[in-house]
Amino acid sequence: MKVIYTMKTGKIDLAKSMNEDAMKLGVSMLKRRLEKIHLGGGKKKIEKQHAKGKMTARERIEYLTDEGSEFLEVGALAGDGMYEEYGGCPSAGVVTGIGYVNGRQCMIVANDATVKAGAWFPITGKVNLRAQEISMENRLPIIYLVDSAGVFLPMQDEIFPDKEHFGRIFRNNAVMSSMGIPQIAAIMGSCVAGGAYLPIMSDEALIVEGTGSIFLAGPYLVKAAIGENVDKETLGGATTQSEISGVTDYKMPDDKTCLDTIKTLVGQMGTFENAGFDRVAPKKPKLDPEEIYSIFPENPAKPYDSLEIIKRLVDDSKITEYKKGYGKTIICGYARIDGWSVGIVANNRRVVKSAKGEMQFGGVIYSDSADKAARFIMNCNQKKIPLVFLHDVTGFMVGKRSEHGGIIKDGAKMVNAVSNSTVPKFSIIMGNSYGAGNYAMCGKAYDPRLIYAWPTAKVAVMGGSQAAKVLMQIQTSALKAQGKEPNEEESKALFEKIKSRYDKQTSPYYAAARLWVDGIIDPLDTRKVISMGIEAANNAPVAKFNPGVIQT
């Protein structure tokens, strides 16, 4: 290990110092990015909201949720760097997350009217559907704080007609109602056209006098369609919809009274049958969690001991390893996080020696480790223990020996077990999450209840250098077929161009912008995310586990 010396501190581990600096820089960049995103459409737009007597989306959530409680935001980075030709779409123009209202966890969805008047971009619809999915999976009451101009018309073809588009939200309203999941909607600004169905398909609807309005067609469209002249308030204001049409249930004088009434309504709700996940008094990790910064390598290719990361995430730093001496490139074990019993599946990044004496690369899933993980996942389902997946995986092992050993069959066992698992699954992408390794470790396609990434995460089919080499070979062959032979300098330039584009696409920000992950977090918030996720999941009974066909 390389070390440096100083007169003041003596011996310093240079590698750990570099790791710590890189992680702290990544966390600092994340916080700066979020600070900008939290301004929504900017300070001037916020001032306009206040001038109308309206709170912003984030102010509404802060007032609605219990003082001093945690708010777990989902999709804070959604839309980041997208739609630049339209001026951008911070947080997809909607703030969503799990918060505590009158002591009860609720999913909260608040349109941000400072971003294009709260209009719906394609990513806005995706975030709303994700919020409803979390609500349905965990039987969480959902609160909609509506303030939206409706579909963003220049992109209507990407938000309106398909299965996972705008209309799916109203379908979900109906399904959630049939499931008995409470839905409360507050019309705190515009609510127009198809969007008007959302609050009225909820169980109860509130409307704020003077600023709230709801109608299928606004004054301009009414004039164009039938030639009638009518003002906004008469057409669909609070008095009209509360006292004449009866469309809404409560007329509120201002934002704060509206939010106070929601608190009261939530406080009077009954509870559901819970899942019965085991929880004891929480204990902090015995080892300092901040040491994760210096343990996790700044270079994603460097090996490290994943067990040391786990010990800084779990209660009392204790884990009971399952099949410790077998399938060493995956760590499986029972532990507690904030008092909750969990089963942990983590890629082991150390270079290890198999029982046969063969060296195995860290972060790669071999046949024995896939078999071990599949069995562990089934055990956790049998015992009703939530699963936590800690990703730092480059994929399954390839080559003649692995193919002859049945890597496809063993990999299929693990994917099958993950797919059919009925206990809640939570994924944290710490480092690499490449190829089929992403699938086997419960990537987004495998229905994790929550999936968050560290600033060090990379999500892709393969690493940037490997992908660039493959793509360069293909492009070079195409040029040769045209009779063109690129020289060394041209080949190098082509490689760097491809790698740069691919590296950008593997960034956690690229993934978070498209909601491949629910957000990016400081590693020190990992325990909070998992704990709040299990608390939410405990609201919904677990279905019986049926593993399907798993070849042995």
XYZ file of C-alpha atoms in Angstrom:
552
model
C 0.000 0.000 0.000
C 1.356 3.405 -0.968
C 1.755 5.845 1.899
C 2.855 9.422 2.366
C 4.212 11.127 5.464
C 3.655 14.554 6.956
C 5.266 16.214 9.979
C 1.885 16.851 11.618
C 0.052 13.560 11.230
C 2.754 11.017 10.553
C 1.794 8.036 8.404
C -1.128 8.481 6.009
C -2.655 5.843 3.757
C -2.540 7.562 0.359
C -5.001 5.174 -1.301
C -7.607 5.689 1.430
C -7.051 9.435 1.317
C -7.667 9.441 -2.451
C -10.802 7.343 -1.988
C -12.138 9.701 0.650
C -11.413 12.800 -1.425
C -13.129 11.313 -4.485
C -16.258 10.256 -2.575
C -16.534 13.566 -0.725
C -16.170 15.407 -4.023
C -18.933 13.240 -5.518
C -21.242 13.922 -2.549
C -20.471 17.652 -2.704
C -21.290 17.746 -6.432
C -24.559 15.925 -5.730
C -25.571 18.435 -3.056
C -24.780 21.403 -5.311
C -26.794 19.872 -8.127
C -29.760 19.236 -5.850
C -29.632 22.776 -4.464
C -30.048 24.121 -7.985
C -32.789 21.617 -8.829
C -34.704 22.500 -5.658
C -35.151 26.038 -7.022
C -37.375 24.563 -9.737
C -38.021 27.205 -12.379
C -35.857 29.726 -10.538
C -36.140 32.447 -7.918
C -38.262 34.781 -10.094
C -40.856 32.049 -10.685
C -40.898 31.327 -6.945
C -41.528 35.007 -6.238
C -44.455 34.958 -8.687
C -45.953 32.003 -6.810
C -45.675 33.896 -3.538
C -47.200 37.027 -5.104
C -50.301 34.969 -5.939
C -50.527 33.838 -2.322
C -49.337 30.354 -3.242
C -46.642 28.206 -1.660
C -44.205 26.341 -3.886
C -44.380 22.566 -4.219
C -41.479 22.030 -1.814
C -42.864 24.537 0.683
C -46.206 22.730 0.611
C -44.538 19.384 1.317
C -42.437 20.850 4.115
C -45.542 22.329 5.758
C -47.611 19.161 5.256
C -45.079 16.710 6.683
C -44.374 16.349 10.401
C -41.816 18.773 11.783
C -38.367 17.206 12.085
C -39.391 14.079 10.138
C -37.573 12.605 7.148
C -38.785 13.029 3.565
C -37.481 10.413 1.134
C -37.636 12.033 -2.284
C -38.184 9.882 -5.364
C -37.083 11.281 -8.720
C -35.348 14.458 -7.531
C -32.950 14.177 -10.483
C -35.569 13.042 -13.001
C -35.388 15.125 -16.173
C -31.922 16.437 -15.268
C -30.189 17.551 -18.468
C -33.221 16.670 -20.587
C -35.520 18.893 -22.702
C -32.908 21.648 -22.882
C -34.525 22.970 -26.072
C -37.578 23.833 -23.945
C -35.603 25.316 -21.062
C -35.222 22.112 -19.035
C -37.479 20.325 -16.603
C -35.993 20.232 -13.046
C -37.272 17.280 -10.982
C -39.552 16.495 -13.937
C -41.728 19.422 -12.836
C -43.103 17.405 -9.925
C -41.857 16.664 -6.393
C -42.638 13.160 -5.124
C -41.581 11.086 -2.143
C -42.451 9.299 1.078
C -43.141 11.606 4.013
C -44.754 11.421 7.431
C -48.133 13.142 7.827
C -49.604 12.986 11.317
C -47.159 10.190 12.112
C -48.165 8.101 9.103
C -46.085 7.375 6.015
C -47.716 8.750 2.854
C -46.697 9.072 -0.765
C -46.838 12.757 -1.708
C -47.045 14.084 -5.277
C -46.782 17.866 -5.726
C -46.781 19.609 -9.115
C -44.135 22.328 -9.360
C -45.888 25.291 -11.006
C -42.561 27.159 -11.295
C -41.559 24.696 -14.058
C -43.587 25.448 -17.202
C -46.681 26.104 -15.024
C -46.493 22.488 -13.821
C -47.001 21.101 -17.329
C -46.474 17.397 -17.900
C -43.403 16.346 -19.878
C -42.927 12.643 -20.757
C -40.647 12.211 -17.724
C -43.291 13.869 -15.514
C -45.706 11.087 -16.363
C -43.034 8.480 -15.594
C -42.371 9.989 -12.144
C -46.090 10.142 -11.334
C -46.531 6.504 -12.346
C -43.536 5.546 -10.179
C -45.115 7.337 -7.211
C -48.370 5.454 -7.747
C -46.459 2.176 -8.116
C -44.753 2.716 -4.752
C -48.104 3.607 -3.196
C -49.777 0.450 -4.565
C -46.933 -1.936 -3.695
C -46.763 -0.689 -0.128
C -50.431 0.295 0.397
C -49.388 3.837 1.287
C -52.023 6.597 1.307
C -51.262 9.011 -1.531
C -51.679 12.776 -1.443
C -51.770 14.786 -4.676
C -51.044 18.521 -4.447
C -52.312 19.589 -7.868
C -51.072 22.728 -9.617
C -50.603 21.967 -13.301
C -51.355 23.405 -16.731
C -51.748 19.839 -18.072
C -49.880 18.076 -20.883
C -46.916 19.928 -22.386
C -48.419 20.226 -25.862
C -45.191 20.345 -27.948
C -44.485 16.788 -26.729
C -48.039 15.457 -26.537
C -47.223 12.455 -28.743
C -44.743 11.233 -26.110
C -47.054 11.637 -23.109
C -50.621 11.014 -24.243
C -51.583 7.737 -25.953
C -49.388 4.818 -24.858
C -49.797 2.315 -22.019
C -47.272 3.966 -19.715
C -48.347 7.520 -20.578
C -50.672 10.104 -19.007
C -53.866 8.028 -19.134
C -52.324 5.240 -17.066
C -52.396 7.567 -14.062
C -56.206 7.737 -14.061
C -56.411 3.984 -14.582
C -54.229 3.640 -11.487
C -56.549 6.008 -9.573
C -59.364 3.552 -10.195
C -57.279 0.480 -9.335
C -55.993 2.057 -6.115
C -59.529 2.938 -5.115
C -60.568 -0.701 -5.581
C -57.567 -1.759 -3.460
C -58.749 0.480 -0.633
C -55.697 2.746 -0.771
C -56.732 6.242 0.413
C -56.216 9.017 -2.148
C -56.548 12.680 -1.223
C -56.208 15.447 -3.818
C -55.837 19.168 -3.190
C -56.451 21.501 -6.130
C -54.081 24.335 -5.273
C -53.717 25.875 -8.721
C -54.701 24.963 -12.269
C -56.193 21.558 -12.985
C -57.292 21.322 -16.573
C -58.411 18.916 -19.310
C -57.597 15.214 -18.769
C -55.671 16.129 -15.631
C -58.987 17.075 -14.009
C -59.805 13.392 -13.636
C -56.950 12.776 -11.178
C -58.371 14.710 -8.194
C -61.951 13.698 -8.892
C -61.039 10.008 -9.144
C -59.427 10.352 -5.722
C -61.471 9.620 -2.592
C -61.601 13.216 -1.400
C -60.843 16.511 -3.136
C -60.066 19.910 -1.654
C -59.842 23.199 -3.575
C -58.221 26.491 -2.604
C -60.339 29.578 -3.118
C -58.950 32.191 -5.495
C -56.081 30.075 -6.861
C -57.563 26.619 -7.445
C -59.592 25.858 -10.560
C -60.685 22.656 -12.269
C -62.400 22.133 -15.610
C -62.225 19.924 -18.690
C -61.742 22.958 -20.937
C -60.512 26.434 -20.015
C -62.116 29.728 -21.064
C -60.142 29.960 -24.336
C -61.076 26.455 -25.455
C -64.712 26.977 -24.434
C -64.776 30.123 -26.586
C -63.193 28.297 -29.517
C -65.409 25.213 -29.185
C -68.863 26.642 -28.493
C -68.442 30.406 -28.684
C -69.261 30.958 -25.008
C -67.565 33.732 -23.041
C -66.877 32.733 -19.439
C -64.197 33.631 -16.905
C -61.981 31.067 -15.159
C -63.536 31.456 -11.700
C -67.125 31.129 -12.913
C -66.238 28.176 -15.111
C -64.413 26.072 -12.540
C -63.314 28.027 -9.475
C -63.662 26.936 -5.844
C -67.200 28.270 -5.335
C -68.461 26.738 -8.593
C -67.000 23.280 -7.970
C -67.798 23.159 -4.233
C -71.236 24.781 -4.090
C -72.795 24.407 -7.548
C -71.370 21.266 -9.214
C -70.381 19.435 -6.009
C -67.281 18.160 -7.797
C -64.989 18.974 -4.847
C -65.584 18.154 -1.173
C -63.873 20.976 0.724
C -63.418 24.659 -0.100
C -60.319 26.068 1.552
C -59.432 29.774 1.998
C -55.654 29.341 1.486
C -52.808 26.848 1.061
C -52.045 26.413 4.763
C -55.663 25.731 5.746
C -55.870 23.219 2.918
C -52.741 21.401 4.088
C -53.900 21.486 7.734
C -57.161 19.837 6.659
C -55.229 17.090 4.862
C -53.266 16.456 8.068
C -56.544 16.027 9.935
C -57.969 13.667 7.304
C -54.829 11.496 7.358
C -54.801 11.457 11.157
C -58.267 9.882 11.198
C -57.450 6.984 8.841
C -57.431 3.394 10.008
C -54.531 1.031 9.414
C -54.061 -1.981 7.163
C -52.952 -5.502 8.012
C -49.150 -5.398 7.988
C -46.556 -7.813 6.647
C -45.041 -8.628 10.033
C -41.362 -7.990 9.259
C -39.204 -8.403 12.331
C -37.838 -5.306 14.034
C -35.998 -4.807 17.304
C -34.525 -1.708 18.928
C -32.132 -0.142 16.376
C -28.399 -0.023 17.003
C -25.871 2.126 15.218
C -23.021 0.373 13.392
C -20.132 -0.297 15.763
C -17.712 0.700 12.990
C -17.840 4.307 11.786
C -20.046 4.639 8.638
C -17.974 7.621 7.481
C -15.107 5.187 6.849
C -17.078 4.027 3.779
C -15.671 7.127 2.089
C -12.092 5.894 2.459
C -12.828 2.194 1.832
C -14.772 2.526 -1.425
C -12.186 2.977 -4.232
C -12.020 6.058 -6.430
C -11.079 3.754 -9.313
C -13.966 1.351 -10.137
C -11.481 -1.288 -11.309
C -9.735 -1.545 -7.927
C -10.661 -4.419 -5.583
C -11.762 -3.843 -1.982
C -13.358 -5.840 0.827
C -17.137 -5.441 0.416
C -17.668 -6.938 3.860
C -16.064 -3.842 5.371
C -18.719 -1.696 3.648
C -21.509 -3.929 4.949
C -20.192 -3.749 8.515
C -20.545 0.032 8.370
C -24.161 -0.180 7.192
C -25.649 -2.784 9.539
C -26.628 -2.572 13.191
C -23.781 -3.249 15.616
C -21.646 -4.056 12.520
C -22.845 -7.677 12.780
C -23.672 -9.989 9.872
C -24.238 -13.758 9.911
C -22.758 -14.957 6.622
C -24.521 -17.713 4.672
C -22.212 -20.281 2.999
C -19.226 -18.110 3.860
C -16.642 -20.408 2.248
C -18.658 -21.103 -0.913
C -19.349 -18.831 -3.880
C -17.072 -16.167 -2.471
C -17.672 -13.508 -5.146
C -21.109 -12.894 -3.614
C -21.641 -12.203 0.079
C -24.977 -13.380 1.485
C -25.947 -12.902 5.093
C -28.501 -11.969 7.733
C -28.222 -8.665 9.534
C -30.292 -5.752 10.829
C -30.591 -2.239 9.466
C -32.129 0.298 11.848
C -33.582 -2.631 13.758
C -35.183 -4.313 10.725
C -34.180 -7.894 9.917
C -32.710 -8.048 6.390
C -31.055 -10.509 4.059
C -28.092 -8.939 2.268
C -26.836 -9.967 -1.175
C -23.657 -8.077 -2.063
C -21.034 -8.429 -4.764
C -17.679 -9.176 -3.151
C -15.019 -7.065 -4.866
C -12.018 -8.902 -3.403
C -10.035 -11.306 -5.590
C -10.735 -14.686 -3.972
C -9.729 -18.304 -4.313
C -12.455 -20.881 -4.977
C -12.689 -24.243 -3.218
C -10.965 -25.750 -6.268
C -8.035 -23.389 -5.826
C -8.943 -21.182 -8.807
C -8.568 -17.415 -8.547
C -11.864 -15.576 -9.033
C -12.158 -11.903 -9.953
C -14.005 -9.605 -7.559
C -17.319 -8.202 -8.778
C -17.895 -11.103 -11.211
C -20.684 -13.630 -10.629
C -19.467 -17.208 -11.001
C -21.585 -20.375 -11.081
C -21.048 -21.160 -7.406
C -21.885 -17.618 -6.276
C -25.056 -17.530 -8.430
C -26.160 -20.860 -6.965
C -25.483 -19.638 -3.433
C -27.394 -16.373 -3.962
C -30.410 -18.163 -5.448
C -30.641 -20.468 -2.432
C -30.261 -17.552 -0.019
C -33.011 -15.540 -1.744
C -35.370 -18.509 -1.438
C -34.499 -18.850 2.260
C -35.317 -15.181 2.874
C -38.680 -15.632 1.183
C -39.429 -18.634 3.355
C -38.546 -16.659 6.495
C -40.291 -13.422 5.389
C -37.089 -11.372 5.492
C -36.731 -8.312 3.194
C -33.802 -8.425 0.773
C -31.121 -5.764 0.281
C -28.946 -5.927 -2.854
C -25.642 -4.018 -2.854
C -24.411 -3.717 -6.444
C -20.837 -3.582 -7.594
C -20.937 -6.127 -10.389
C -19.294 -6.336 -13.791
C -21.471 -9.270 -14.901
C -21.324 -13.072 -15.066
C -18.073 -14.870 -15.753
C -17.502 -15.718 -19.426
C -15.176 -18.093 -21.285
C -14.920 -21.792 -22.103
C -14.529 -23.023 -18.540
C -17.577 -21.076 -17.328
C -19.734 -22.159 -20.267
C -18.770 -25.787 -19.773
C -19.563 -25.416 -16.084
C -23.107 -24.268 -16.825
C -22.883 -20.553 -16.022
C -26.079 -19.873 -18.009
C -28.038 -22.411 -15.973
C -26.705 -21.129 -12.634
C -27.248 -17.522 -13.650
C -30.824 -18.403 -14.635
C -31.394 -19.842 -11.142
C -30.439 -16.541 -9.556
C -32.492 -14.444 -12.004
C -35.468 -16.759 -11.427
C -35.201 -16.447 -7.655
C -34.988 -12.641 -7.870
C -37.892 -12.469 -10.330
C -40.252 -14.567 -8.226
C -39.229 -13.225 -4.826
C -42.260 -11.815 -3.012
C -40.552 -10.257 0.000
C -39.713 -6.597 -0.656
C -36.398 -5.999 -2.398
C -34.220 -2.893 -2.075
C -31.300 -2.147 -4.377
C -28.362 0.154 -3.715
C -26.000 0.619 -6.673
C -22.683 1.408 -5.019
C -20.378 0.984 -8.010
C -20.647 -0.954 -11.264
C -23.956 -2.486 -12.310
C -23.245 -3.996 -15.711
C -25.046 -6.366 -18.048
C -26.879 -9.379 -16.710
C -25.255 -8.669 -13.353
C -27.665 -5.735 -13.033
C -30.573 -8.114 -13.607
C -29.408 -10.803 -11.206
C -28.778 -8.180 -8.519
C -32.332 -6.824 -8.809
C -31.990 -3.900 -11.192
C -34.976 -1.689 -12.024
C -36.562 -4.335 -14.287
C -36.914 -6.706 -11.307
C -39.259 -4.547 -9.213
C -37.178 -3.365 -6.273
C -39.442 -1.415 -3.908
C -36.756 1.294 -3.976
C -33.539 1.581 -5.978
C -30.969 4.282 -5.210
C -27.411 4.913 -6.386
C -24.271 6.314 -4.814
C -22.374 9.053 -6.711
C -19.886 6.308 -7.688
C -22.497 4.188 -9.502
C -22.305 3.156 -13.164
C -25.217 1.490 -14.964
C -24.705 0.019 -18.444
C -24.403 -3.128 -20.541
C -20.629 -3.006 -19.968
C -17.867 -0.588 -18.956
C -16.996 2.399 -21.131
C -13.579 1.123 -22.277
C -14.880 -2.348 -23.155
C -17.880 -0.937 -25.022
C -15.697 1.555 -26.885
C -13.322 -1.223 -27.992
C -16.220 -3.343 -29.289
C -17.889 -0.434 -31.074
C -14.583 0.762 -32.502
C -13.883 -2.690 -33.939
C -17.305 -2.649 -35.614
C -16.840 0.854 -37.028
C -13.272 0.093 -38.157
C -14.512 -3.022 -39.986
C -17.207 -0.926 -41.672
C -14.586 1.612 -42.830
C -12.348 -1.181 -44.151
C -15.299 -2.587 -46.094
C -15.525 0.826 -47.782
C -11.852 0.662 -48.648
C -10.793 3.086 -45.913
C -8.033 2.159 -43.471
C -8.015 4.469 -40.399
C -4.522 5.332 -39.158
C -3.429 5.078 -35.531
C -4.280 8.703 -34.758
C -7.764 8.398 -36.298
C -8.380 5.149 -34.435
C -7.403 6.752 -31.145
C -9.681 9.742 -31.794
C -12.546 7.407 -32.713
C -12.008 5.371 -29.549
C -12.032 8.468 -27.315
C -15.177 9.815 -29.004
C -17.061 6.558 -28.466
C -15.773 6.145 -24.897
C -16.736 9.711 -23.967
C -20.294 9.212 -25.203
C -20.595 5.849 -23.478
C -19.106 7.110 -20.187
C -21.721 9.873 -20.127
C -24.467 7.292 -20.512
C -23.112 5.154 -17.645
C -23.191 8.093 -15.199
C -25.573 7.799 -12.224
C -27.001 11.190 -13.235
C -27.923 9.838 -16.660
C -29.680 6.929 -14.936
C -31.416 9.123 -12.364
C -32.602 11.589 -15.033
C -34.433 8.723 -16.755
C -35.658 7.202 -13.490
C -33.637 3.999 -13.928
C -32.880 4.689 -10.263
C -35.091 6.570 -7.804
C -32.285 8.952 -6.933
C -28.643 9.420 -5.978
C -27.731 9.496 -2.298
C -24.823 10.114 0.022
C -23.647 6.625 1.138
C -24.319 7.765 4.725
C -28.054 7.958 3.891
C -28.203 4.294 2.837
C -29.494 3.075 6.205
C -32.250 5.704 6.212
C -33.411 4.786 2.695
C -33.587 1.073 3.485
C -35.264 1.594 6.862
C -37.954 3.920 5.479
C -38.462 1.522 2.584
C -39.026 -1.489 4.842
C -41.329 0.561 7.081
C -43.396 1.379 3.977
C -43.325 -2.234 2.758
C -44.537 -3.459 6.141
C -47.947 -1.920 5.298
C -48.648 -4.618 2.693
C -48.935 -8.368 3.376
C -46.456 -10.556 1.468
C -47.750 -12.980 -1.166
C -46.787 -16.637 -1.018
C -43.438 -17.377 -2.689
C -43.520 -19.692 -5.694
C -40.041 -20.045 -7.202
C -41.214 -21.543 -10.497
C -38.912 -23.914 -12.343
C -35.350 -23.682 -11.012
C -33.032 -26.347 -12.407
C -30.637 -27.822 -9.895
